[in-house]
PDB file of C-alpha atoms and ligand atoms in Angstrom:
ATOM      1  CA  MET H   1       0.000   0.000   0.000  1.00 91.00           C
ATOM      2  CA  PRO H   2       1.566   3.337  -1.017  1.00 97.00           C
ATOM      3  CA  LYS H   3       2.161   5.827   1.770  1.00 98.00           C
ATOM      4  CA  LEU H   4       2.566   9.612   1.645  1.00 98.00           C
ATOM      5  CA  THR H   5       4.195  11.508   4.491  1.00 98.00           C
ATOM      6  CA  TYR H   6       3.868  15.284   4.618  1.00 98.00           C
ATOM      7  CA  HIS H   7       6.868  17.291   5.795  1.00 98.00           C
ATOM      8  CA  SER H   8       5.188  20.709   5.325  1.00 98.00           C
ATOM      9  CA  HIS H   9       5.071  23.158   2.419  1.00 98.00           C
ATOM     10  CA  ALA H  10       5.233  21.124  -0.832  1.00 98.00           C
ATOM     11  CA  CYS H  11       7.421  18.340   0.586  1.00 99.00           C
ATOM     12  CA  PHE H  12       6.015  14.807   0.620  1.00 99.00           C
ATOM     13  CA  VAL H  13       7.767  11.460   0.866  1.00 98.00           C
ATOM     14  CA  LEU H  14       6.084   8.713  -1.182  1.00 98.00           C
ATOM     15  CA  GLU H  15       6.912   5.115  -0.227  1.00 98.00           C
ATOM     16  CA  HIS H  16       5.896   1.940  -1.975  1.00 97.00           C
ATOM     17  CA  GLY H  17       7.410  -1.501  -2.521  1.00 94.00           C
ATOM     18  CA  GLY H  18      10.607  -0.696  -0.671  1.00 96.00           C
ATOM     19  CA  LYS H  19      11.277   2.435  -2.765  1.00 98.00           C
ATOM     20  CA  ARG H  20      11.130   5.955  -1.457  1.00 98.00           C
ATOM     21  CA  ILE H  21      10.920   9.266  -3.314  1.00 98.00           C
ATOM     22  CA  VAL H  22      10.592  12.831  -2.086  1.00 98.00           C
ATOM     23  CA  PHE H  23       8.905  15.806  -3.717  1.00 99.00           C
ATOM     24  CA  ASP H  24      10.395  19.293  -3.268  1.00 98.00           C
ATOM     25  CA  PRO H  25      12.535  18.698  -0.161  1.00 98.00           C
ATOM     26  CA  PHE H  26      12.560  22.174   1.404  1.00 98.00           C
ATOM     27  CA  LEU H  27      13.499  21.368   4.999  1.00 98.00           C
ATOM     28  CA  THR H  28      16.512  23.500   5.948  1.00 98.00           C
ATOM     29  CA  GLY H  29      15.210  26.985   6.760  1.00 98.00           C
ATOM     30  CA  ASN H  30      11.597  25.834   6.674  1.00 98.00           C
ATOM     31  CA  PRO H  31       9.943  26.949   9.918  1.00 98.00           C
ATOM     32  CA  ARG H  32       7.190  24.285   9.651  1.00 98.00           C
ATOM     33  CA  ALA H  33       9.346  21.275   8.766  1.00 98.00           C
ATOM     34  CA  ASP H  34       8.982  18.396  11.233  1.00 98.00           C
ATOM     35  CA  ILE H  35      12.242  16.725  10.236  1.00 98.00           C
ATOM     36  CA  GLU H  36      15.784  17.747   9.332  1.00 98.00           C
ATOM     37  CA  ALA H  37      17.062  16.850   5.896  1.00 98.00           C
ATOM     38  CA  ALA H  38      19.763  14.701   7.518  1.00 97.00           C
ATOM     39  CA  ALA H  39      17.092  12.616   9.274  1.00 98.00           C
ATOM     40  CA  LEU H  40      15.236  11.574   6.120  1.00 98.00           C
ATOM     41  CA  PRO H  41      15.469   7.826   5.491  1.00 97.00           C
ATOM     42  CA  LYS H  42      17.131   6.387   2.375  1.00 98.00           C
ATOM     43  CA  LEU H  43      15.832   8.068  -0.801  1.00 98.00           C
ATOM     44  CA  ASP H  44      15.760   6.559  -4.292  1.00 98.00           C
ATOM     45  CA  ALA H  45      14.685   9.702  -6.123  1.00 98.00           C
ATOM     46  CA  ILE H  46      14.012  13.406  -5.647  1.00 99.00           C
ATOM     47  CA  LEU H  47      11.333  15.031  -7.798  1.00 99.00           C
ATOM     48  CA  LEU H  48      11.516  18.793  -8.252  1.00 98.00           C
ATOM     49  CA  THR H  49       8.623  20.886  -9.541  1.00 98.00           C
ATOM     50  CA  HIS H  50      10.710  24.043 -10.027  1.00 98.00           C
ATOM     51  CA  GLY H  51      13.817  25.864  -8.930  1.00 97.00           C
ATOM     52  CA  HIS H  52      12.467  28.294  -6.340  1.00 97.00           C
ATOM     53  CA  GLY H  53      14.290  27.964  -3.041  1.00 97.00           C
ATOM     54  CA  ASP H  54      11.243  26.636  -1.199  1.00 98.00           C
ATOM     55  CA  HIS H  55      11.174  23.637  -3.595  1.00 98.00           C
ATOM     56  CA  LEU H  56      14.776  23.035  -4.696  1.00 98.00           C
ATOM     57  CA  GLY H  57      15.638  23.233  -1.006  1.00 98.00           C
ATOM     58  CA  ASP H  58      17.931  20.431   0.155  1.00 98.00           C
ATOM     59  CA  ALA H  59      17.685  18.474  -3.107  1.00 98.00           C
ATOM     60  CA  VAL H  60      21.320  18.538  -4.183  1.00 98.00           C
ATOM     61  CA  PRO H  61      22.861  17.650  -0.783  1.00 98.00           C
ATOM     62  CA  LEU H  62      20.271  14.867  -0.369  1.00 98.00           C
ATOM     63  CA  ALA H  63      21.006  13.528  -3.849  1.00 98.00           C
ATOM     64  CA  LYS H  64      24.709  13.377  -3.026  1.00 98.00           C
ATOM     65  CA  LYS H  65      24.138  11.717   0.343  1.00 98.00           C
ATOM     66  CA  HIS H  66      21.676   9.066  -0.892  1.00 98.00           C
ATOM     67  CA  HIS H  67      22.914   8.740  -4.497  1.00 98.00           C
ATOM     68  CA  ALA H  68      19.300   9.484  -5.315  1.00 98.00           C
ATOM     69  CA  THR H  69      18.203  10.368  -8.849  1.00 98.00           C
ATOM     70  CA  ILE H  70      17.021  13.942  -9.299  1.00 98.00           C
ATOM     71  CA  VAL H  71      14.062  14.148 -11.673  1.00 98.00           C
ATOM     72  CA  ALA H  72      13.270  17.664 -12.867  1.00 98.00           C
ATOM     73  CA  PRO H  73      12.427  19.770 -15.915  1.00 98.00           C
ATOM     74  CA  TYR H  74      15.439  19.631 -18.256  1.00 97.00           C
ATOM     75  CA  GLU H  75      17.085  22.950 -17.384  1.00 96.00           C
ATOM     76  CA  LEU H  76      16.686  22.476 -13.642  1.00 97.00           C
ATOM     77  CA  ALA H  77      18.049  18.931 -13.874  1.00 97.00           C
ATOM     78  CA  LEU H  78      21.151  20.259 -15.669  1.00 96.00           C
ATOM     79  CA  TYR H  79      21.589  22.858 -12.940  1.00 96.00           C
ATOM     80  CA  CYS H  80      21.450  20.175 -10.249  1.00 97.00           C
ATOM     81  CA  GLY H  81      24.012  18.131 -12.182  1.00 97.00           C
ATOM     82  CA  GLU H  82      26.302  21.135 -12.377  1.00 96.00           C
ATOM     83  CA  GLN H  83      25.932  21.533  -8.609  1.00 96.00           C
ATOM     84  CA  GLY H  84      27.250  17.994  -8.164  1.00 97.00           C
ATOM     85  CA  ALA H  85      24.139  15.838  -8.022  1.00 98.00           C
ATOM     86  CA  PRO H  86      25.473  12.391  -9.019  1.00 98.00           C
ATOM     87  CA  ASP H  87      22.494  11.235 -11.081  1.00 98.00           C
ATOM     88  CA  VAL H  88      20.009  13.520 -12.807  1.00 98.00           C
ATOM     89  CA  HIS H  89      17.160  12.534 -15.086  1.00 98.00           C
ATOM     90  CA  PRO H  90      15.941  15.479 -17.170  1.00 98.00           C
ATOM     91  CA  MET H  91      12.340  15.368 -18.411  1.00 98.00           C
ATOM     92  CA  HIS H  92       9.854  17.866 -19.720  1.00 98.00           C
ATOM     93  CA  ILE H  93       6.179  18.668 -19.709  1.00 98.00           C
ATOM     94  CA  GLY H  94       4.064  16.033 -21.407  1.00 98.00           C
ATOM     95  CA  GLY H  95       6.734  13.366 -21.126  1.00 98.00           C
ATOM     96  CA  ALA H  96       6.549  10.228 -19.020  1.00 98.00           C
ATOM     97  CA  HIS H  97       9.171   7.682 -17.983  1.00 98.00           C
ATOM     98  CA  GLU H  98       9.175   4.350 -16.151  1.00 98.00           C
ATOM     99  CA  PHE H  99      11.553   4.431 -13.197  1.00 98.00           C
ATOM    100  CA  PRO H 100      12.303   1.500 -10.854  1.00 97.00           C
ATOM    101  CA  PHE H 101       9.984   3.128  -8.282  1.00 97.00           C
ATOM    102  CA  GLY H 102       7.114   3.870 -10.674  1.00 98.00           C
ATOM    103  CA  ARG H 103       5.965   5.929 -13.636  1.00 98.00           C
ATOM    104  CA  VAL H 104       6.487   9.673 -13.696  1.00 98.00           C
ATOM    105  CA  LYS H 105       4.745  12.133 -15.988  1.00 98.00           C
ATOM    106  CA  LEU H 106       5.332  15.868 -16.061  1.00 98.00           C
ATOM    107  CA  VAL H 107       2.298  18.097 -16.447  1.00 98.00           C
ATOM    108  CA  VAL H 108       1.706  21.822 -16.795  1.00 98.00           C
ATOM    109  CA  ALA H 109       1.979  24.215 -13.851  1.00 98.00           C
ATOM    110  CA  PHE H 110       1.525  27.978 -14.269  1.00 98.00           C
ATOM    111  CA  HIS H 111       4.146  29.684 -12.141  1.00 98.00           C
ATOM    112  CA  GLY H 112       7.650  31.254 -12.255  1.00 96.00           C
ATOM    113  CA  GLY H 113      10.716  29.452 -13.525  1.00 93.00           C
ATOM    114  CA  MET H 114      13.733  31.051 -11.884  1.00 93.00           C
ATOM    115  CA  VAL H 115      16.348  28.713 -10.437  1.00 93.00           C
ATOM    116  CA  GLU H 116      17.420  29.991  -7.032  1.00 87.00           C
ATOM    117  CA  GLY H 117      21.070  30.971  -6.840  1.00 83.00           C
ATOM    118  CA  GLU H 118      21.599  30.962 -10.588  1.00 83.00           C
ATOM    119  CA  ASN H 119      21.912  34.432 -12.052  1.00 80.00           C
ATOM    120  CA  ALA H 120      22.557  33.922 -15.757  1.00 78.00           C
ATOM    121  CA  ALA H 121      19.016  32.714 -16.442  1.00 83.00           C
ATOM    122  CA  LYS H 122      20.575  29.822 -18.361  1.00 87.00           C
ATOM    123  CA  TYR H 123      18.616  27.343 -16.268  1.00 91.00           C
ATOM    124  CA  THR H 124      15.368  29.272 -16.071  1.00 91.00           C
ATOM    125  CA  THR H 125      12.615  26.932 -17.127  1.00 92.00           C
ATOM    126  CA  PHE H 126       8.971  26.002 -16.983  1.00 95.00           C
ATOM    127  CA  PRO H 127       7.809  24.701 -13.645  1.00 98.00           C
ATOM    128  CA  CYS H 128       5.821  21.466 -13.628  1.00 98.00           C
ATOM    129  CA  GLY H 129       3.458  19.233 -11.768  1.00 98.00           C
ATOM    130  CA  TYR H 130       3.893  15.454 -11.496  1.00 99.00           C
ATOM    131  CA  VAL H 131       1.628  12.484 -11.949  1.00 98.00           C
ATOM    132  CA  VAL H 132       3.378   9.550 -10.294  1.00 98.00           C
ATOM    133  CA  THR H 133       1.969   6.021 -10.566  1.00 98.00           C
ATOM    134  CA  VAL H 134       2.979   3.534  -7.883  1.00 98.00           C
ATOM    135  CA  GLY H 135       1.209   0.313  -6.972  1.00 95.00           C
ATOM    136  CA  GLY H 136      -1.522   1.063  -9.492  1.00 96.00           C
ATOM    137  CA  LYS H 137      -2.367   4.376  -7.781  1.00 98.00           C
ATOM    138  CA  ARG H 138      -1.861   7.819  -9.274  1.00 98.00           C
ATOM    139  CA  VAL H 139      -0.617  10.740  -7.228  1.00 98.00           C
ATOM    140  CA  TYR H 140      -0.848  14.227  -8.749  1.00 99.00           C
ATOM    141  CA  HIS H 141       1.482  16.779  -7.125  1.00 99.00           C
ATOM    142  CA  THR H 142       0.430  20.002  -8.825  1.00 99.00           C
ATOM    143  CA  GLY H 143       3.573  21.947  -7.911  1.00 98.00           C
ATOM    144  CA  ASP H 144       3.156  25.681  -7.422  1.00 98.00           C
ATOM    145  CA  THR H 145       0.435  26.665  -9.831  1.00 98.00           C
ATOM    146  CA  ALA H 146      -2.565  28.733 -10.665  1.00 98.00           C
ATOM    147  CA  LEU H 147      -5.829  27.037 -11.438  1.00 98.00           C
ATOM    148  CA  THR H 148      -5.479  25.911 -15.061  1.00 98.00           C
ATOM    149  CA  MET H 149      -7.860  24.518 -17.642  1.00 98.00           C
ATOM    150  CA  GLU H 150      -5.208  21.855 -18.314  1.00 98.00           C
ATOM    151  CA  MET H 151      -6.129  20.228 -15.007  1.00 98.00           C
ATOM    152  CA  GLN H 152      -9.305  19.040 -16.716  1.00 98.00           C
ATOM    153  CA  LEU H 153      -7.146  16.687 -18.803  1.00 98.00           C
ATOM    154  CA  LEU H 154      -6.588  14.687 -15.604  1.00 98.00           C
ATOM    155  CA  GLU H 155     -10.261  14.339 -14.750  1.00 98.00           C
ATOM    156  CA  GLY H 156     -10.944  10.922 -13.254  1.00 95.00           C
ATOM    157  CA  ARG H 157      -7.308   9.856 -13.641  1.00 98.00           C
ATOM    158  CA  VAL H 158      -6.023  10.750 -10.177  1.00 98.00           C
ATOM    159  CA  ASP H 159      -6.320   8.929  -6.863  1.00 98.00           C
ATOM    160  CA  VAL H 160      -4.575  11.456  -4.631  1.00 98.00           C
ATOM    161  CA  MET H 161      -4.184  15.145  -5.514  1.00 99.00           C
ATOM    162  CA  LEU H 162      -1.684  17.292  -3.621  1.00 99.00           C
ATOM    163  CA  LEU H 163      -2.479  20.959  -4.202  1.00 99.00           C
ATOM    164  CA  PRO H 164      -1.617  24.398  -2.841  1.00 99.00           C
ATOM    165  CA  ILE H 165      -4.161  26.441  -0.917  1.00 98.00           C
ATOM    166  CA  GLY H 166      -1.919  29.208   0.463  1.00 98.00           C
ATOM    167  CA  ASP H 167      -2.772  31.894  -2.110  1.00 98.00           C
ATOM    168  CA  ASN H 168      -0.455  34.808  -3.048  1.00 98.00           C
ATOM    169  CA  PHE H 169       2.073  32.669  -5.012  1.00 98.00           C
ATOM    170  CA  THR H 170      -0.338  29.874  -5.993  1.00 98.00           C
ATOM    171  CA  MET H 171      -3.991  28.969  -5.904  1.00 98.00           C
ATOM    172  CA  GLY H 172      -5.864  29.974  -2.795  1.00 98.00           C
ATOM    173  CA  ILE H 173      -8.760  28.015  -1.354  1.00 98.00           C
ATOM    174  CA  GLU H 174     -11.377  29.238  -3.830  1.00 98.00           C
ATOM    175  CA  ASP H 175      -9.382  28.173  -6.892  1.00 98.00           C
ATOM    176  CA  ALA H 176      -8.114  25.008  -5.198  1.00 99.00           C
ATOM    177  CA  VAL H 177     -11.714  23.887  -4.742  1.00 98.00           C
ATOM    178  CA  ARG H 178     -12.305  24.478  -8.461  1.00 98.00           C
ATOM    179  CA  ALA H 179      -9.145  22.472  -9.203  1.00 98.00           C
ATOM    180  CA  VAL H 180     -10.578  19.564  -7.211  1.00 98.00           C
ATOM    181  CA  ALA H 181     -13.805  19.901  -9.203  1.00 98.00           C
ATOM    182  CA  PHE H 182     -11.762  19.755 -12.427  1.00 98.00           C
ATOM    183  CA  VAL H 183      -9.700  16.694 -11.500  1.00 98.00           C
ATOM    184  CA  LYS H 184     -12.174  14.782  -9.329  1.00 98.00           C
ATOM    185  CA  PRO H 185      -9.537  12.874  -7.336  1.00 98.00           C
ATOM    186  CA  LYS H 186     -10.586  10.357  -4.724  1.00 98.00           C
ATOM    187  CA  VAL H 187      -8.608  12.288  -2.103  1.00 98.00           C
ATOM    188  CA  ALA H 188      -7.254  15.842  -1.984  1.00 98.00           C
ATOM    189  CA  ILE H 189      -4.435  16.849   0.367  1.00 99.00           C
ATOM    190  CA  PRO H 190      -3.752  20.582   0.815  1.00 99.00           C
ATOM    191  CA  MET H 191      -0.165  21.886   0.753  1.00 98.00           C
ATOM    192  CA  HIS H 192       1.812  25.146   0.485  1.00 98.00           C
ATOM    193  CA  TRP H 193      -0.047  26.727   3.395  1.00 98.00           C
ATOM    194  CA  GLY H 194       1.065  28.131   6.756  1.00 98.00           C
ATOM    195  CA  THR H 195       4.801  28.060   6.096  1.00 98.00           C
ATOM    196  CA  PHE H 196       5.053  31.844   6.051  1.00 97.00           C
ATOM    197  CA  PRO H 197       2.592  34.551   7.164  1.00 98.00           C
ATOM    198  CA  VAL H 198       1.762  35.490   3.556  1.00 98.00           C
ATOM    199  CA  ILE H 199       0.494  31.964   2.812  1.00 98.00           C
ATOM    200  CA  GLU H 200      -1.510  31.418   5.974  1.00 98.00           C
ATOM    201  CA  ALA H 201      -4.674  29.487   5.118  1.00 98.00           C
ATOM    202  CA  ASP H 202      -7.150  27.297   6.967  1.00 98.00           C
ATOM    203  CA  PRO H 203      -7.074  23.735   5.603  1.00 98.00           C
ATOM    204  CA  GLN H 204     -10.325  22.956   7.427  1.00 98.00           C
ATOM    205  CA  ALA H 205     -12.015  25.771   5.500  1.00 98.00           C
ATOM    206  CA  PHE H 206     -10.703  24.137   2.320  1.00 98.00           C
ATOM    207  CA  LYS H 207     -12.060  20.779   3.432  1.00 98.00           C
ATOM    208  CA  GLN H 208     -15.447  22.281   4.165  1.00 98.00           C
ATOM    209  CA  ALA H 209     -15.537  24.077   0.800  1.00 98.00           C
ATOM    210  CA  VAL H 210     -14.632  20.872  -1.087  1.00 98.00           C
ATOM    211  CA  GLY H 211     -17.584  19.203   0.592  1.00 98.00           C
ATOM    212  CA  SER H 212     -18.690  16.107  -1.284  1.00 97.00           C
ATOM    213  CA  LEU H 213     -16.479  16.740  -4.354  1.00 97.00           C
ATOM    214  CA  ALA H 214     -13.721  14.590  -2.841  1.00 98.00           C
ATOM    215  CA  GLN H 215     -12.434  13.273   0.410  1.00 98.00           C
ATOM    216  CA  VAL H 216      -9.949  15.741   1.953  1.00 98.00           C
ATOM    217  CA  ALA H 217      -7.098  14.555   4.154  1.00 98.00           C
ATOM    218  CA  VAL H 218      -5.556  17.438   6.087  1.00 98.00           C
ATOM    219  CA  LEU H 219      -2.037  16.432   7.085  1.00 98.00           C
ATOM    220  CA  GLU H 220       0.053  18.263   9.650  1.00 98.00           C
ATOM    221  CA  PRO H 221       3.832  18.060   9.193  1.00 98.00           C
ATOM    222  CA  GLY H 222       4.952  14.556  10.124  1.00 98.00           C
ATOM    223  CA  GLN H 223       1.584  12.918   9.434  1.00 98.00           C
ATOM    224  CA  SER H 224       1.126  10.163   6.847  1.00 98.00           C
ATOM    225  CA  TYR H 225      -1.642   8.977   4.587  1.00 98.00           C
ATOM    226  CA  ASP H 226      -1.948   5.378   3.280  1.00 97.00           C
ATOM    227  CA  PHE H 227      -3.931   4.742   0.112  1.00 96.00           C
TER     228      PHE H 227
HETATM  229 NI1   NI P 301       7.508  28.728  -6.429  1.00 51.57          NI
HETATM  230 MN1   MN P 302       6.542  27.722  -3.522  1.00 51.57          MN
END
């Protein structure tokens, strides 16, 4: 049974069949993180939605420590390789690939593409969302994004949807509820809320607004969800 563990912001660990991947491991400097990067268990892969500091986070040091594969949009993957990540797997939006841990597909996210700490804009790229299939279940991590019509392409194809509700940089609650209506996942898990004052949001208000559209699992940092 696949298991998701929330470590705050957009960081989730997904475990299944003895493999473990992490999305957007922003732990160092994250006031809501429940765990230090050094305390994460063995990782097989690190999936990055974009290069902003609150997503790229500890990715490169973790990749070095665990010899984990970094999966990212092409330009961001090259950047991570240049920073010394031992194994990078560049992909791009619309493409899918079978990894030992499962299938990964990159999907559209509407957001900024700057890579933190890189000033020449050489690695600036499109951010992405991920649809990851493990154990026959599909997890959609939207990344940082606005509500997009493209989400409708995933209607009925998602078991668990991880989506931002914090507003300001991404969807807020109102648009996140519409995103759930577009995708119709079995379960929605809110993310990208409460890390900083500007993205304070009430996940229970989101849950209430989603109503019968989907089940909502509100995870606090450190909590897990089996599906
Ligand atoms: Ni961002
Ligand atoms: Mn962000």
